[in-house]
Amino acid sequence: MAELMYWEAIRRAHDEELAADPNVIVMGEDVGLVGGTYKATSGLYQKYGAERVIDTPISENSFTGIGIGAAMAGLRPIVEIMSINFALLALDVLINAAAKIRYMSGGRVQVPFVMRTPGGTAHQLAAQHSARLARLFMSTSGLRVVTPRSPLDAYGMLRSAVRCNDPVIFIEHERMYNLKEDVPDKEFFRPLEGAEIVRKGTDITLIGYNFSFHLCMQAAEKLAKDGISAEVIDLRSLKPLDRETIRRSVEKTHRVLVAEEDEASVGVGSEVMATVIEECFFALDAQPVRVYAADVPVPYAANLEKVAIPDVDDVYRGALKVMGRI
Amino acid sequence: MIFYRRFEERAFEAYMEHKIGGFLHLYIGQEAVATGVLEMARPGHDWVITGYRDHIHAIKTGAPAREVMAELYGKETGSSRGRGGSMHIFDPTVHFMGGYALVGQPFPLAAGLALAAKYRKTDQIAICFLGDGANNQGTFHETMNMASLWKLPVLFVCENNLYAIGTRINRSTAVVDQYKRACAYDMPASQHDGMDIEVVMEAAKKAIDHVRGGHGPYFIEYLTYRLRGHSMSDKTAAYRSKEEEQQWAQRDPIRIYGDKLKSRGTLDDAGIKAIEQSVHDEIENDVVKFAEESPEPRVEDLNKYVLDDNPDPRWIGPLQNTYE
Ligand SMILES: Cc1ncc(C[n+]2csc(CCOP(=O)(O)OP(=O)(O)O)c2C)c(N)n1
């Protein structure tokens, strides 16, 4: 057992998958010699060589496409994109090719491909480095979209993602790379599907994913001091979405809040809320609440950035509203 | 080439009878390019990929013609099980990795196939056929750069038919000679007549030897012409003259090669007629019959093939939750 940071857990998963299967390769800007912007591939170039850990030019659409082409030929590429904002340049090949090749070939060609990328708002990176965008991929059939919340989850899910025969979009978060957690020394895999009830409760269900999951956990602690028992769900996988776990929890607590760092419109939260309305409308004892970012590009100034995205207090107050306490 | 010509004429007829839907982009006039290049490659072994004008590339690579026709008919027996249609023919059993409707998208995919071949040290190459219009996409430039930098075994075959739908090349492209664009990436390139299959083959052999020899990518440009419209709906009168079409019709690759064979005494008119007749019979009695008689996909299978139908539960889940 060792305490690993999130980035170290991802690094270890890379290392072990590269060692386990010669079909695994890693590609991206600065992933090789330098070891990755967030160190997630550090030392691997030195260990596995330039043929397996490939530094690419700044050509997102095409190096992602090269990874997808290599996957069609049976390799298992992990492509890192420095920031999810830059993944927009690769949307064509991700959405029009990777997501559709299995289907439009009638199941005859598969694309065992992983794209890893940090999404989310960090410290004053401003609009073009703070996009969240998980919703774009979540709305695309043929992709798997996962948002591992912790070192353990990231380690086990990256290993699973590499072995999965579908294209997986693996969304990290700039503010999670330094989270610490014990990770067992023996190898293990965390399933790519399924939401997880991380904290059990009886009065309200708080639903988050990626960094907003941590806001929910902290809010749940505050609520506990008020005598409110909050259940917290980490969605983990945005596509496919585990509607069943959401339904069962809401049927138990009868109250629900969804928190996300993204803008509200046509987002993950709206999808979750639609699920709640469709599947457990009559179980609800109170109006559900969404907590989300302001409908603006993320600003630079620290004070503006702070109010643009939700924090623990927003989730806490949102939950009190659901509970009818404010 | 006679078989390919008849295949597409027959597809045209089926389209008019509403048996084929969607877009249908015919290759009529350009047959010498795919036929000649793939004649010199190792179809079934090398990787082949192209755009939406893909029927003949698929068949020449080894996809059964009857399955390609069944795909146009939207049948379960089609190359892509009726999920792809004309623009998305696939046959991985012969390494035909697809037709793609996004202009320029196959460039990086081809380089990825080549990367896999190089990584595994097979002697496969990847062959990417695309039109001249595709070269104005960013993927062209990005991929040329990486293919050259990494010496990938990929052959780019530019089928320059002068038009991108209705826009003539000199109205869209600053450098009209496409092979010249490869020099910006330090990639060997050449330009040839794409209507004379013997010229096509000779040039392709040199290019393929270069790529297979481990010297990195090659860009080859063939000057050709589509004798029909861009697709079924397109009126060529809006953008090109009858005289131009007639001039190119004189250079029909089947006629050029037929004339050569006749002048050499290899074949006579009766021989050509006999080939045409047997091709006609094969297409009616096998290819079209198979497509007509095949079943449609079952509607119950609508969701099949979106994700892996048989995933390993160890890594796919679902994660078990205990409910209270
Ligand atoms: C990304 C993209 N933009 C536009 C189109 C519409 N479109 C389809 S074919 C075509 C012309 C392509 O010309 P070229 O690459 O020369 O191929 P050709 O049709 O001549 O074989 C266009 C603009 C498309 N399919 N994809």
mmCIF file of C-alpha atoms in Angstrom, chain A residues 101-254:
data_model
loop_
_atom_site.group_PDB
_atom_site.id
_atom_site.type_symbol
_atom_site.label_atom_id
_atom_site.label_comp_id
_atom_site.label_asym_id
_atom_site.label_seq_id
_atom_site.Cartn_x
_atom_site.Cartn_y
_atom_site.Cartn_z
ATOM 1 C CA ILE A 101 -16.406 3.578 -36.570
ATOM 2 C CA ARG A 102 -17.666 0.531 -34.709
ATOM 3 C CA TYR A 103 -21.240 1.352 -35.618
ATOM 4 C CA MET A 104 -20.789 2.376 -39.203
ATOM 5 C CA SER A 105 -18.649 -0.659 -39.895
ATOM 6 C CA GLY A 106 -21.420 -2.875 -38.557
ATOM 7 C CA GLY A 107 -19.304 -3.886 -35.567
ATOM 8 C CA ARG A 108 -16.443 -5.073 -37.749
ATOM 9 C CA VAL A 109 -13.857 -2.477 -36.731
ATOM 10 C CA GLN A 110 -13.237 -1.466 -33.139
ATOM 11 C CA VAL A 111 -11.323 1.446 -31.701
ATOM 12 C CA PRO A 112 -9.610 0.611 -28.396
ATOM 13 C CA PHE A 113 -8.474 4.140 -27.798
ATOM 14 C CA VAL A 114 -8.122 6.343 -24.700
ATOM 15 C CA MET A 115 -7.980 10.112 -24.648
ATOM 16 C CA ARG A 116 -6.889 11.562 -21.302
ATOM 17 C CA THR A 117 -7.308 15.226 -20.600
ATOM 18 C CA PRO A 118 -7.756 17.626 -17.694
ATOM 19 C CA GLY A 119 -10.975 19.601 -17.720
ATOM 20 C CA GLY A 120 -12.149 22.204 -15.270
ATOM 21 C CA THR A 121 -11.351 25.482 -13.663
ATOM 22 C CA ALA A 122 -8.069 25.839 -11.803
ATOM 23 C CA HIS A 123 -6.383 28.938 -10.481
ATOM 24 C CA GLN A 124 -7.049 31.904 -12.751
ATOM 25 C CA LEU A 125 -6.324 30.139 -16.017
ATOM 26 C CA ALA A 126 -9.152 32.128 -17.598
ATOM 27 C CA ALA A 127 -11.585 31.313 -20.357
ATOM 28 C CA GLN A 128 -9.448 29.381 -22.828
ATOM 29 C CA HIS A 129 -7.908 27.092 -20.245
ATOM 30 C CA SER A 130 -10.895 26.573 -17.993
ATOM 31 C CA ALA A 131 -13.450 24.878 -20.155
ATOM 32 C CA ARG A 132 -15.263 21.854 -18.776
ATOM 33 C CA LEU A 133 -16.942 20.420 -21.857
ATOM 34 C CA ALA A 134 -17.610 16.924 -20.519
ATOM 35 C CA ARG A 135 -21.133 17.453 -21.800
ATOM 36 C CA LEU A 136 -19.912 17.500 -25.394
ATOM 37 C CA PHE A 137 -18.607 13.994 -25.147
ATOM 38 C CA MET A 138 -21.455 12.849 -22.927
ATOM 39 C CA SER A 139 -23.865 13.705 -25.721
ATOM 40 C CA THR A 140 -22.080 11.458 -28.232
ATOM 41 C CA SER A 141 -23.092 7.839 -28.674
ATOM 42 C CA GLY A 142 -20.231 5.468 -29.219
ATOM 43 C CA LEU A 143 -17.941 7.035 -26.631
ATOM 44 C CA ARG A 144 -17.396 6.144 -23.008
ATOM 45 C CA VAL A 145 -16.840 9.187 -20.808
ATOM 46 C CA VAL A 146 -15.379 8.749 -17.340
ATOM 47 C CA THR A 147 -14.394 11.219 -14.601
ATOM 48 C CA PRO A 148 -12.344 9.416 -11.952
ATOM 49 C CA ARG A 149 -12.460 11.316 -8.669
ATOM 50 C CA SER A 150 -9.475 10.022 -6.710
ATOM 51 C CA PRO A 151 -6.070 8.349 -7.067
ATOM 52 C CA LEU A 152 -7.558 4.901 -6.495
ATOM 53 C CA ASP A 153 -10.314 5.493 -8.996
ATOM 54 C CA ALA A 154 -7.951 7.027 -11.536
ATOM 55 C CA TYR A 155 -5.480 4.159 -11.252
ATOM 56 C CA GLY A 156 -8.070 1.421 -11.600
ATOM 57 C CA MET A 157 -10.099 3.181 -14.255
ATOM 58 C CA LEU A 158 -7.155 4.029 -16.476
ATOM 59 C CA ARG A 159 -6.088 0.402 -16.426
ATOM 60 C CA SER A 160 -9.622 -0.604 -17.368
ATOM 61 C CA ALA A 161 -9.859 2.086 -20.030
ATOM 62 C CA VAL A 162 -6.730 0.811 -21.752
ATOM 63 C CA ARG A 163 -8.158 -2.710 -21.866
ATOM 64 C CA CYS A 164 -11.601 -1.644 -23.012
ATOM 65 C CA ASN A 165 -12.393 -2.109 -26.689
ATOM 66 C CA ASP A 166 -14.340 1.154 -26.984
ATOM 67 C CA PRO A 167 -13.012 4.696 -27.253
ATOM 68 C CA VAL A 168 -12.802 6.169 -23.749
ATOM 69 C CA ILE A 169 -12.652 9.870 -22.908
ATOM 70 C CA PHE A 170 -10.897 10.050 -19.543
ATOM 71 C CA ILE A 171 -11.480 13.439 -17.967
ATOM 72 C CA GLU A 172 -9.226 14.515 -15.140
ATOM 73 C CA HIS A 173 -9.236 17.870 -13.340
ATOM 74 C CA GLU A 174 -6.541 20.449 -12.847
ATOM 75 C CA ARG A 175 -7.378 20.693 -9.145
ATOM 76 C CA MET A 176 -7.316 16.958 -8.489
ATOM 77 C CA TYR A 177 -3.746 16.099 -9.524
ATOM 78 C CA ASN A 178 -2.438 16.575 -5.992
ATOM 79 C CA LEU A 179 -5.168 14.670 -4.148
ATOM 80 C CA LYS A 180 -3.691 11.817 -2.102
ATOM 81 C CA GLU A 181 -5.007 8.367 -1.344
ATOM 82 C CA ASP A 182 -3.714 4.926 -0.470
ATOM 83 C CA VAL A 183 -3.456 2.694 -3.501
ATOM 84 C CA PRO A 184 -2.776 -1.021 -2.946
ATOM 85 C CA ASP A 185 0.392 -2.405 -4.456
ATOM 86 C CA LYS A 186 -1.338 -5.218 -6.302
ATOM 87 C CA GLU A 187 -2.941 -4.511 -9.626
ATOM 88 C CA PHE A 188 -6.662 -3.950 -9.787
ATOM 89 C CA PHE A 189 -9.232 -2.651 -12.174
ATOM 90 C CA ARG A 190 -12.084 -0.299 -11.434
ATOM 91 C CA PRO A 191 -15.111 -0.778 -13.680
ATOM 92 C CA LEU A 192 -15.726 2.003 -16.179
ATOM 93 C CA GLU A 193 -19.479 1.842 -15.718
ATOM 94 C CA GLY A 194 -21.555 2.636 -12.679
ATOM 95 C CA ALA A 195 -22.047 5.546 -10.325
ATOM 96 C CA GLU A 196 -20.883 5.055 -6.762
ATOM 97 C CA ILE A 197 -22.626 5.885 -3.519
ATOM 98 C CA VAL A 198 -19.597 7.115 -1.637
ATOM 99 C CA ARG A 199 -21.364 8.362 1.449
ATOM 100 C CA LYS A 200 -24.584 6.894 2.691
ATOM 101 C CA GLY A 201 -27.398 9.081 3.969
ATOM 102 C CA THR A 202 -31.122 9.195 4.323
ATOM 103 C CA ASP A 203 -32.338 12.784 3.910
ATOM 104 C CA ILE A 204 -31.012 14.062 0.603
ATOM 105 C CA THR A 205 -28.994 12.791 -2.354
ATOM 106 C CA LEU A 206 -26.117 14.999 -3.514
ATOM 107 C CA ILE A 207 -24.864 14.099 -6.977
ATOM 108 C CA GLY A 208 -21.525 15.273 -8.365
ATOM 109 C CA TYR A 209 -18.774 14.199 -10.727
ATOM 110 C CA ASN A 210 -15.150 15.101 -11.176
ATOM 111 C CA PHE A 211 -14.293 18.023 -8.853
ATOM 112 C CA SER A 212 -17.902 18.766 -7.961
ATOM 113 C CA PHE A 213 -18.056 15.395 -6.234
ATOM 114 C CA HIS A 214 -15.583 16.732 -3.661
ATOM 115 C CA LEU A 215 -17.736 19.800 -3.128
ATOM 116 C CA CYS A 216 -20.662 17.475 -2.399
ATOM 117 C CA MET A 217 -18.640 15.486 0.136
ATOM 118 C CA GLN A 218 -17.556 18.624 1.975
ATOM 119 C CA ALA A 219 -21.089 19.993 1.892
ATOM 120 C CA ALA A 220 -22.338 16.690 3.313
ATOM 121 C CA GLU A 221 -20.035 17.150 6.329
ATOM 122 C CA LYS A 222 -21.464 20.601 6.942
ATOM 123 C CA LEU A 223 -25.004 19.296 6.577
ATOM 124 C CA ALA A 224 -24.261 16.575 9.095
ATOM 125 C CA LYS A 225 -23.575 19.271 11.687
ATOM 126 C CA ASP A 226 -27.092 20.564 11.022
ATOM 127 C CA GLY A 227 -28.474 17.102 11.584
ATOM 128 C CA ILE A 228 -29.066 16.435 7.887
ATOM 129 C CA SER A 229 -27.949 13.055 6.585
ATOM 130 C CA ALA A 230 -26.756 13.453 3.010
ATOM 131 C CA GLU A 231 -26.083 10.595 0.630
ATOM 132 C CA VAL A 232 -23.369 11.445 -1.917
ATOM 133 C CA ILE A 233 -23.130 9.898 -5.350
ATOM 134 C CA ASP A 234 -20.131 10.187 -7.617
ATOM 135 C CA LEU A 235 -21.336 9.649 -11.169
ATOM 136 C CA ARG A 236 -17.861 8.370 -12.275
ATOM 137 C CA SER A 237 -19.144 7.525 -15.732
ATOM 138 C CA LEU A 238 -21.066 10.150 -17.681
ATOM 139 C CA LYS A 239 -21.571 7.831 -20.600
ATOM 140 C CA PRO A 240 -23.136 5.427 -20.089
ATOM 141 C CA LEU A 241 -24.895 7.167 -17.194
ATOM 142 C CA ASP A 242 -25.943 4.952 -14.292
ATOM 143 C CA ARG A 243 -29.590 5.986 -14.060
ATOM 144 C CA GLU A 244 -30.407 3.063 -11.816
ATOM 145 C CA THR A 245 -28.198 4.179 -8.932
ATOM 146 C CA ILE A 246 -29.623 7.696 -9.166
ATOM 147 C CA ARG A 247 -33.158 6.345 -9.118
ATOM 148 C CA ARG A 248 -32.643 4.042 -6.164
ATOM 149 C CA SER A 249 -30.983 6.725 -4.081
ATOM 150 C CA VAL A 250 -33.643 9.330 -4.781
ATOM 151 C CA GLU A 251 -36.360 6.803 -4.002
ATOM 152 C CA LYS A 252 -34.700 6.364 -0.627
ATOM 153 C CA THR A 253 -33.994 10.007 0.272
ATOM 154 C CA HIS A 254 -36.807 11.687 -1.683
#
